[in-house]
Structure formats: C-alpha cells, structure tokens
C-alpha cells in the first residue's frame, strides 16, 4: 500500500480563496509538492477545488480536507477530485471515497480508530493532532499497524521537527499553518514550501 505521490507532504491550504489558489498551488508544485488539500471550511471551495483539479490535476494529487459527509464526497467526485482527507474516522465517508476511486487519508488518534479506517478501505492514516501526541505515541501506534500502511503526522509539524516524526515511522506529514495561513503572501508560501522540501530531503538522505 504505497502513497501515490513522490513527495509525501500534503499541503493544507485552509482558508485559501479561488482568486489566490492558482498562484499558491502553482508555487507549491514548483517547489516540489505533489499533494494539495483545500479544506471544505475554506471560502468558496466549490470554485477553488474544481479549478485546481482542472489546472494542476495532471501534476499533483489534488482534493479536499475536512471532509465530513458522504454527500461531500459525491460532490468532490463530480469535480474529479483525487484526494479526500478527513479530520475524523467516519467509515461511511471513507467507503464512499474509496468507491469513487479516491485516495483517502483518514484522520485518527487511537488504534481503534486506525483499524476502523483501514477496514473501511482508507489507504493512508493521518494522526491528528500529531504534536499533541508526539513522536513516541506514533511510534507505539505504528507497532500494531500493518507495516505497509502510510501514516502521516498532521498538526504542529514544522521543518525543524519533521525528522522526528519520520524517525517515529511516519511516511510524511500534512502541513497546515506552518506552511500556509489564510491571506499570506505568495513570497511567504514559496519560502515556507522550500523550507519544508529541504527539511524532507535532509531527513531522508
């Protein structure tokens, strides 16, 4: 069960607007990112996500985060969205997304939630909030999970601590506020994206 992108860092663009999306997503792809998530609590996501899938869908895995309902999955499938990231473990949402041929990174915190997500067909797990649990917790959880399941640390991951989560067994991370905050300039996005890509390269040499 392999993660389908070259760089296992998911860019989380919470709060991005349709007018900003193309520039920022383009800059992230130029920096080396190939998995982009626009959370459904962002303004006008019904415009942003289909636009980004149309513009960049051949270069990156593009989709939605904070997906809470099966109906939202149906809507995303209509946009040819390829990625579904959930904050929680909802078997119905996971199953629906898998049926639609999407890659699912399911949010979980405990072994019970992790196995519920895997049994529903999730291809990857997202440990959230990772910084609150810490690398040792993730390492312990990884010990009972199937070795081939990609685990992502999400929440509080920075270029400085990325390596500790990778060392704990994570394949990669989902990057929110430490990569993108609503309204930030394109220059800041470029700078932060490069810092994360560099941290990843150094940690995996």
PDB file of C-alpha atoms in Angstrom:
ATOM      1  CA  UNK A   1       0.000   0.000   0.000  1.00  0.00           C
ATOM      2  CA  UNK A   2       2.104   2.887  -1.257  1.00  0.00           C
ATOM      3  CA  UNK A   3       1.412   6.590  -1.112  1.00  0.00           C
ATOM      4  CA  UNK A   4       0.835   7.685  -4.733  1.00  0.00           C
ATOM      5  CA  UNK A   5       2.908  10.885  -4.814  1.00  0.00           C
ATOM      6  CA  UNK A   6       6.682  11.365  -4.945  1.00  0.00           C
ATOM      7  CA  UNK A   7       6.830  13.803  -2.017  1.00  0.00           C
ATOM      8  CA  UNK A   8       4.727  12.536   0.920  1.00  0.00           C
ATOM      9  CA  UNK A   9       3.984  16.021   2.235  1.00  0.00           C
ATOM     10  CA  UNK A  10       0.380  17.187   1.911  1.00  0.00           C
ATOM     11  CA  UNK A  11      -0.028  20.960   1.578  1.00  0.00           C
ATOM     12  CA  UNK A  12      -3.122  22.063   3.521  1.00  0.00           C
ATOM     13  CA  UNK A  13      -4.419  25.376   2.145  1.00  0.00           C
ATOM     14  CA  UNK A  14      -7.047  26.189   4.752  1.00  0.00           C
ATOM     15  CA  UNK A  15      -8.809  29.466   4.076  1.00  0.00           C
ATOM     16  CA  UNK A  16      -7.481  29.992   0.558  1.00  0.00           C
ATOM     17  CA  UNK A  17      -9.818  31.823  -1.841  1.00  0.00           C
ATOM     18  CA  UNK A  18     -10.450  30.968  -5.508  1.00  0.00           C
ATOM     19  CA  UNK A  19      -8.603  34.140  -6.569  1.00  0.00           C
ATOM     20  CA  UNK A  20      -5.451  33.139  -4.658  1.00  0.00           C
ATOM     21  CA  UNK A  21      -5.492  29.401  -5.269  1.00  0.00           C
ATOM     22  CA  UNK A  22      -3.838  29.166  -8.684  1.00  0.00           C
ATOM     23  CA  UNK A  23      -0.748  31.206  -7.755  1.00  0.00           C
ATOM     24  CA  UNK A  24      -0.182  29.441  -4.444  1.00  0.00           C
ATOM     25  CA  UNK A  25      -0.815  25.913  -5.770  1.00  0.00           C
ATOM     26  CA  UNK A  26       1.444  26.645  -8.750  1.00  0.00           C
ATOM     27  CA  UNK A  27       4.204  27.840  -6.414  1.00  0.00           C
ATOM     28  CA  UNK A  28       3.873  24.736  -4.223  1.00  0.00           C
ATOM     29  CA  UNK A  29       4.114  22.442  -7.257  1.00  0.00           C
ATOM     30  CA  UNK A  30       7.172  24.368  -8.480  1.00  0.00           C
ATOM     31  CA  UNK A  31       8.764  23.815  -5.046  1.00  0.00           C
ATOM     32  CA  UNK A  32       8.206  20.059  -5.347  1.00  0.00           C
ATOM     33  CA  UNK A  33       4.822  19.449  -3.693  1.00  0.00           C
ATOM     34  CA  UNK A  34       2.535  16.993  -5.458  1.00  0.00           C
ATOM     35  CA  UNK A  35      -0.312  16.553  -2.942  1.00  0.00           C
ATOM     36  CA  UNK A  36      -2.594  19.536  -2.278  1.00  0.00           C
ATOM     37  CA  UNK A  37      -5.579  19.701   0.053  1.00  0.00           C
ATOM     38  CA  UNK A  38      -8.124  22.535   0.166  1.00  0.00           C
ATOM     39  CA  UNK A  39     -10.237  22.073   3.307  1.00  0.00           C
ATOM     40  CA  UNK A  40     -14.003  22.335   2.922  1.00  0.00           C
ATOM     41  CA  UNK A  41     -14.164  25.091   5.531  1.00  0.00           C
ATOM     42  CA  UNK A  42     -12.325  27.385   3.100  1.00  0.00           C
ATOM     43  CA  UNK A  43     -14.236  30.138   1.277  1.00  0.00           C
ATOM     44  CA  UNK A  44     -15.887  29.069  -1.988  1.00  0.00           C
ATOM     45  CA  UNK A  45     -14.211  25.657  -2.127  1.00  0.00           C
ATOM     46  CA  UNK A  46     -16.710  24.624  -4.802  1.00  0.00           C
ATOM     47  CA  UNK A  47     -14.887  27.057  -7.085  1.00  0.00           C
ATOM     48  CA  UNK A  48     -11.297  26.513  -5.889  1.00  0.00           C
ATOM     49  CA  UNK A  49     -11.170  22.719  -5.959  1.00  0.00           C
ATOM     50  CA  UNK A  50     -12.541  22.139  -9.493  1.00  0.00           C
ATOM     51  CA  UNK A  51     -10.346  24.985 -10.801  1.00  0.00           C
ATOM     52  CA  UNK A  52      -7.224  23.452  -9.237  1.00  0.00           C
ATOM     53  CA  UNK A  53      -8.085  19.932 -10.438  1.00  0.00           C
ATOM     54  CA  UNK A  54      -8.546  21.279 -13.968  1.00  0.00           C
ATOM     55  CA  UNK A  55      -5.327  23.345 -13.916  1.00  0.00           C
ATOM     56  CA  UNK A  56      -2.971  21.088 -11.966  1.00  0.00           C
ATOM     57  CA  UNK A  57      -4.648  17.666 -11.785  1.00  0.00           C
ATOM     58  CA  UNK A  58      -2.074  16.096 -14.105  1.00  0.00           C
ATOM     59  CA  UNK A  59       0.842  17.361 -11.958  1.00  0.00           C
ATOM     60  CA  UNK A  60      -0.425  16.701  -8.434  1.00  0.00           C
ATOM     61  CA  UNK A  61      -2.916  14.775  -6.326  1.00  0.00           C
ATOM     62  CA  UNK A  62      -5.494  17.476  -5.634  1.00  0.00           C
ATOM     63  CA  UNK A  63      -8.510  17.285  -3.387  1.00  0.00           C
ATOM     64  CA  UNK A  64     -10.236  18.257  -0.199  1.00  0.00           C
ATOM     65  CA  UNK A  65      -9.711  18.189   3.529  1.00  0.00           C
ATOM     66  CA  UNK A  66     -12.159  18.409   6.451  1.00  0.00           C
ATOM     67  CA  UNK A  67     -14.488  16.090   4.523  1.00  0.00           C
ATOM     68  CA  UNK A  68     -17.216  15.097   6.954  1.00  0.00           C
ATOM     69  CA  UNK A  69     -20.139  13.766   4.881  1.00  0.00           C
ATOM     70  CA  UNK A  70     -20.657  11.187   2.150  1.00  0.00           C
ATOM     71  CA  UNK A  71     -22.612  13.801   0.152  1.00  0.00           C
ATOM     72  CA  UNK A  72     -19.498  15.983   0.066  1.00  0.00           C
ATOM     73  CA  UNK A  73     -17.552  13.033  -1.339  1.00  0.00           C
ATOM     74  CA  UNK A  74     -20.131  12.710  -4.147  1.00  0.00           C
ATOM     75  CA  UNK A  75     -19.758  16.396  -4.936  1.00  0.00           C
ATOM     76  CA  UNK A  76     -15.949  16.132  -4.960  1.00  0.00           C
ATOM     77  CA  UNK A  77     -16.111  13.104  -7.252  1.00  0.00           C
ATOM     78  CA  UNK A  78     -18.087  15.273  -9.674  1.00  0.00           C
ATOM     79  CA  UNK A  79     -15.075  17.623  -9.803  1.00  0.00           C
ATOM     80  CA  UNK A  80     -12.676  14.692 -10.438  1.00  0.00           C
ATOM     81  CA  UNK A  81     -11.067  15.419  -7.078  1.00  0.00           C
ATOM     82  CA  UNK A  82      -8.489  12.716  -6.315  1.00  0.00           C
ATOM     83  CA  UNK A  83      -7.771  13.187  -2.617  1.00  0.00           C
ATOM     84  CA  UNK A  84     -10.007  13.063   0.459  1.00  0.00           C
ATOM     85  CA  UNK A  85      -8.588  13.919   3.874  1.00  0.00           C
ATOM     86  CA  UNK A  86     -10.792  13.620   6.952  1.00  0.00           C
ATOM     87  CA  UNK A  87     -10.281  15.049  10.436  1.00  0.00           C
ATOM     88  CA  UNK A  88     -12.099  12.089  11.984  1.00  0.00           C
ATOM     89  CA  UNK A  89     -12.757   8.389  11.429  1.00  0.00           C
ATOM     90  CA  UNK A  90     -16.070   8.066   9.581  1.00  0.00           C
ATOM     91  CA  UNK A  91     -16.383   4.688   7.877  1.00  0.00           C
ATOM     92  CA  UNK A  92     -19.221   5.850   5.604  1.00  0.00           C
ATOM     93  CA  UNK A  93     -17.197   8.783   4.250  1.00  0.00           C
ATOM     94  CA  UNK A  94     -14.106   6.597   3.751  1.00  0.00           C
ATOM     95  CA  UNK A  95     -16.028   3.841   1.965  1.00  0.00           C
ATOM     96  CA  UNK A  96     -17.747   6.307  -0.354  1.00  0.00           C
ATOM     97  CA  UNK A  97     -14.454   7.966  -1.316  1.00  0.00           C
ATOM     98  CA  UNK A  98     -12.774   4.616  -1.964  1.00  0.00           C
ATOM     99  CA  UNK A  99     -15.757   3.542  -4.117  1.00  0.00           C
ATOM    100  CA  UNK A 100     -15.227   6.722  -6.154  1.00  0.00           C
ATOM    101  CA  UNK A 101     -11.585   5.819  -6.739  1.00  0.00           C
ATOM    102  CA  UNK A 102     -10.107   8.493  -4.483  1.00  0.00           C
ATOM    103  CA  UNK A 103      -7.053   8.319  -2.246  1.00  0.00           C
ATOM    104  CA  UNK A 104      -8.168   8.646   1.387  1.00  0.00           C
ATOM    105  CA  UNK A 105      -6.027   9.855   4.282  1.00  0.00           C
ATOM    106  CA  UNK A 106      -8.310   9.248   7.254  1.00  0.00           C
ATOM    107  CA  UNK A 107      -7.926  11.172  10.484  1.00  0.00           C
ATOM    108  CA  UNK A 108      -7.445   9.015  13.577  1.00  0.00           C
ATOM    109  CA  UNK A 109      -5.893   9.160  17.032  1.00  0.00           C
ATOM    110  CA  UNK A 110      -6.215   5.684  18.526  1.00  0.00           C
ATOM    111  CA  UNK A 111      -5.617   2.096  17.427  1.00  0.00           C
ATOM    112  CA  UNK A 112      -9.397   1.501  17.356  1.00  0.00           C
ATOM    113  CA  UNK A 113      -9.944   4.462  15.026  1.00  0.00           C
ATOM    114  CA  UNK A 114      -6.978   3.465  12.872  1.00  0.00           C
ATOM    115  CA  UNK A 115      -8.324  -0.049  12.307  1.00  0.00           C
ATOM    116  CA  UNK A 116     -11.865   1.266  11.714  1.00  0.00           C
ATOM    117  CA  UNK A 117     -10.426   3.492   8.977  1.00  0.00           C
ATOM    118  CA  UNK A 118      -8.371   0.686   7.429  1.00  0.00           C
ATOM    119  CA  UNK A 119     -11.314  -1.727   7.498  1.00  0.00           C
ATOM    120  CA  UNK A 120     -13.375   0.887   5.630  1.00  0.00           C
ATOM    121  CA  UNK A 121     -10.683   0.983   2.937  1.00  0.00           C
ATOM    122  CA  UNK A 122      -8.568   4.030   3.806  1.00  0.00           C
ATOM    123  CA  UNK A 123      -5.229   3.848   2.002  1.00  0.00           C
ATOM    124  CA  UNK A 124      -3.449   6.137   4.486  1.00  0.00           C
ATOM    125  CA  UNK A 125      -3.832   7.315   8.067  1.00  0.00           C
ATOM    126  CA  UNK A 126      -3.453  10.831   9.421  1.00  0.00           C
ATOM    127  CA  UNK A 127      -2.512  11.073  13.096  1.00  0.00           C
ATOM    128  CA  UNK A 128      -4.060  14.295  14.332  1.00  0.00           C
ATOM    129  CA  UNK A 129      -3.084  16.352  16.263  1.00  0.00           C
ATOM    130  CA  UNK A 130       0.422  14.895  15.925  1.00  0.00           C
ATOM    131  CA  UNK A 131       2.277  17.466  18.018  1.00  0.00           C
ATOM    132  CA  UNK A 132      -0.053  16.856  20.973  1.00  0.00           C
ATOM    133  CA  UNK A 133       0.567  13.089  20.843  1.00  0.00           C
ATOM    134  CA  UNK A 134       4.246  13.351  19.971  1.00  0.00           C
ATOM    135  CA  UNK A 135       6.552  11.017  18.031  1.00  0.00           C
ATOM    136  CA  UNK A 136       6.733   8.397  20.810  1.00  0.00           C
ATOM    137  CA  UNK A 137       2.973   7.886  20.706  1.00  0.00           C
ATOM    138  CA  UNK A 138       3.051   7.493  16.927  1.00  0.00           C
ATOM    139  CA  UNK A 139       5.926   5.012  17.206  1.00  0.00           C
ATOM    140  CA  UNK A 140       3.880   2.918  19.664  1.00  0.00           C
ATOM    141  CA  UNK A 141       0.793   3.068  17.441  1.00  0.00           C
ATOM    142  CA  UNK A 142       2.832   2.091  14.372  1.00  0.00           C
ATOM    143  CA  UNK A 143       3.919  -1.075  16.193  1.00  0.00           C
ATOM    144  CA  UNK A 144       0.387  -2.507  15.942  1.00  0.00           C
ATOM    145  CA  UNK A 145      -0.466  -1.219  12.455  1.00  0.00           C
ATOM    146  CA  UNK A 146       0.277  -3.103   9.229  1.00  0.00           C
ATOM    147  CA  UNK A 147       3.799  -2.033   8.195  1.00  0.00           C
ATOM    148  CA  UNK A 148       2.749  -1.076   4.669  1.00  0.00           C
ATOM    149  CA  UNK A 149       0.129   1.496   5.744  1.00  0.00           C
ATOM    150  CA  UNK A 150       1.363   5.078   5.129  1.00  0.00           C
ATOM    151  CA  UNK A 151       0.995   7.158   8.295  1.00  0.00           C
ATOM    152  CA  UNK A 152       1.056  10.957   8.166  1.00  0.00           C
ATOM    153  CA  UNK A 153       1.681  13.288  11.087  1.00  0.00           C
ATOM    154  CA  UNK A 154      -0.634  16.307  10.945  1.00  0.00           C
ATOM    155  CA  UNK A 155      -0.825  19.246  13.320  1.00  0.00           C
ATOM    156  CA  UNK A 156       2.196  21.151  14.559  1.00  0.00           C
ATOM    157  CA  UNK A 157       4.703  19.686  12.110  1.00  0.00           C
ATOM    158  CA  UNK A 158       7.481  22.175  11.245  1.00  0.00           C
ATOM    159  CA  UNK A 159      10.673  21.946   9.168  1.00  0.00           C
ATOM    160  CA  UNK A 160      12.559  21.634  12.482  1.00  0.00           C
ATOM    161  CA  UNK A 161      10.604  18.659  13.857  1.00  0.00           C
ATOM    162  CA  UNK A 162       9.690  16.857  10.618  1.00  0.00           C
ATOM    163  CA  UNK A 163      12.595  14.419  11.006  1.00  0.00           C
ATOM    164  CA  UNK A 164      11.436  13.299  14.471  1.00  0.00           C
ATOM    165  CA  UNK A 165       8.071  12.241  13.022  1.00  0.00           C
ATOM    166  CA  UNK A 166       9.715  10.467  10.094  1.00  0.00           C
ATOM    167  CA  UNK A 167      12.032   8.678  12.533  1.00  0.00           C
ATOM    168  CA  UNK A 168       8.946   7.582  14.503  1.00  0.00           C
ATOM    169  CA  UNK A 169       7.672   5.758  11.419  1.00  0.00           C
ATOM    170  CA  UNK A 170       5.612   8.354   9.562  1.00  0.00           C
ATOM    171  CA  UNK A 171       5.922   8.273   5.784  1.00  0.00           C
ATOM    172  CA  UNK A 172       5.318  12.010   5.693  1.00  0.00           C
ATOM    173  CA  UNK A 173       3.189  14.839   7.057  1.00  0.00           C
ATOM    174  CA  UNK A 174       0.257  17.099   6.382  1.00  0.00           C
ATOM    175  CA  UNK A 175       1.302  20.737   6.651  1.00  0.00           C
ATOM    176  CA  UNK A 176      -1.193  23.363   7.735  1.00  0.00           C
ATOM    177  CA  UNK A 177      -0.489  26.637   9.493  1.00  0.00           C
ATOM    178  CA  UNK A 178       3.289  26.177   9.404  1.00  0.00           C
ATOM    179  CA  UNK A 179       3.112  26.145   5.584  1.00  0.00           C
ATOM    180  CA  UNK A 180       0.084  28.285   4.759  1.00  0.00           C
ATOM    181  CA  UNK A 181      -2.110  30.676   6.696  1.00  0.00           C
ATOM    182  CA  UNK A 182      -5.099  32.375   5.084  1.00  0.00           C
ATOM    183  CA  UNK A 183      -4.122  35.630   3.431  1.00  0.00           C
ATOM    184  CA  UNK A 184      -0.361  35.144   3.472  1.00  0.00           C
ATOM    185  CA  UNK A 185       1.651  36.463   0.530  1.00  0.00           C
ATOM    186  CA  UNK A 186       2.909  34.303  -2.294  1.00  0.00           C
ATOM    187  CA  UNK A 187       6.519  35.037  -1.240  1.00  0.00           C
ATOM    188  CA  UNK A 188       5.842  33.563   2.205  1.00  0.00           C
ATOM    189  CA  UNK A 189       4.281  30.443   0.676  1.00  0.00           C
ATOM    190  CA  UNK A 190       7.328  29.962  -1.582  1.00  0.00           C
ATOM    191  CA  UNK A 191       9.756  30.452   1.315  1.00  0.00           C
ATOM    192  CA  UNK A 192       7.926  28.029   3.615  1.00  0.00           C
ATOM    193  CA  UNK A 193       7.446  25.436   0.867  1.00  0.00           C
ATOM    194  CA  UNK A 194      11.173  25.440   0.123  1.00  0.00           C
ATOM    195  CA  UNK A 195      11.996  25.098   3.825  1.00  0.00           C
ATOM    196  CA  UNK A 196       9.784  22.009   4.130  1.00  0.00           C
ATOM    197  CA  UNK A 197      11.122  20.388   0.943  1.00  0.00           C
ATOM    198  CA  UNK A 198      14.696  21.000   2.142  1.00  0.00           C
ATOM    199  CA  UNK A 199      13.872  19.541   5.579  1.00  0.00           C
ATOM    200  CA  UNK A 200      12.375  16.467   3.901  1.00  0.00           C
ATOM    201  CA  UNK A 201      15.413  15.986   1.660  1.00  0.00           C
ATOM    202  CA  UNK A 202      17.830  16.323   4.584  1.00  0.00           C
ATOM    203  CA  UNK A 203      15.800  13.946   6.772  1.00  0.00           C
ATOM    204  CA  UNK A 204      15.609  11.237   4.097  1.00  0.00           C
ATOM    205  CA  UNK A 205      19.187  11.294   2.761  1.00  0.00           C
TER     206      UNK A 205
END
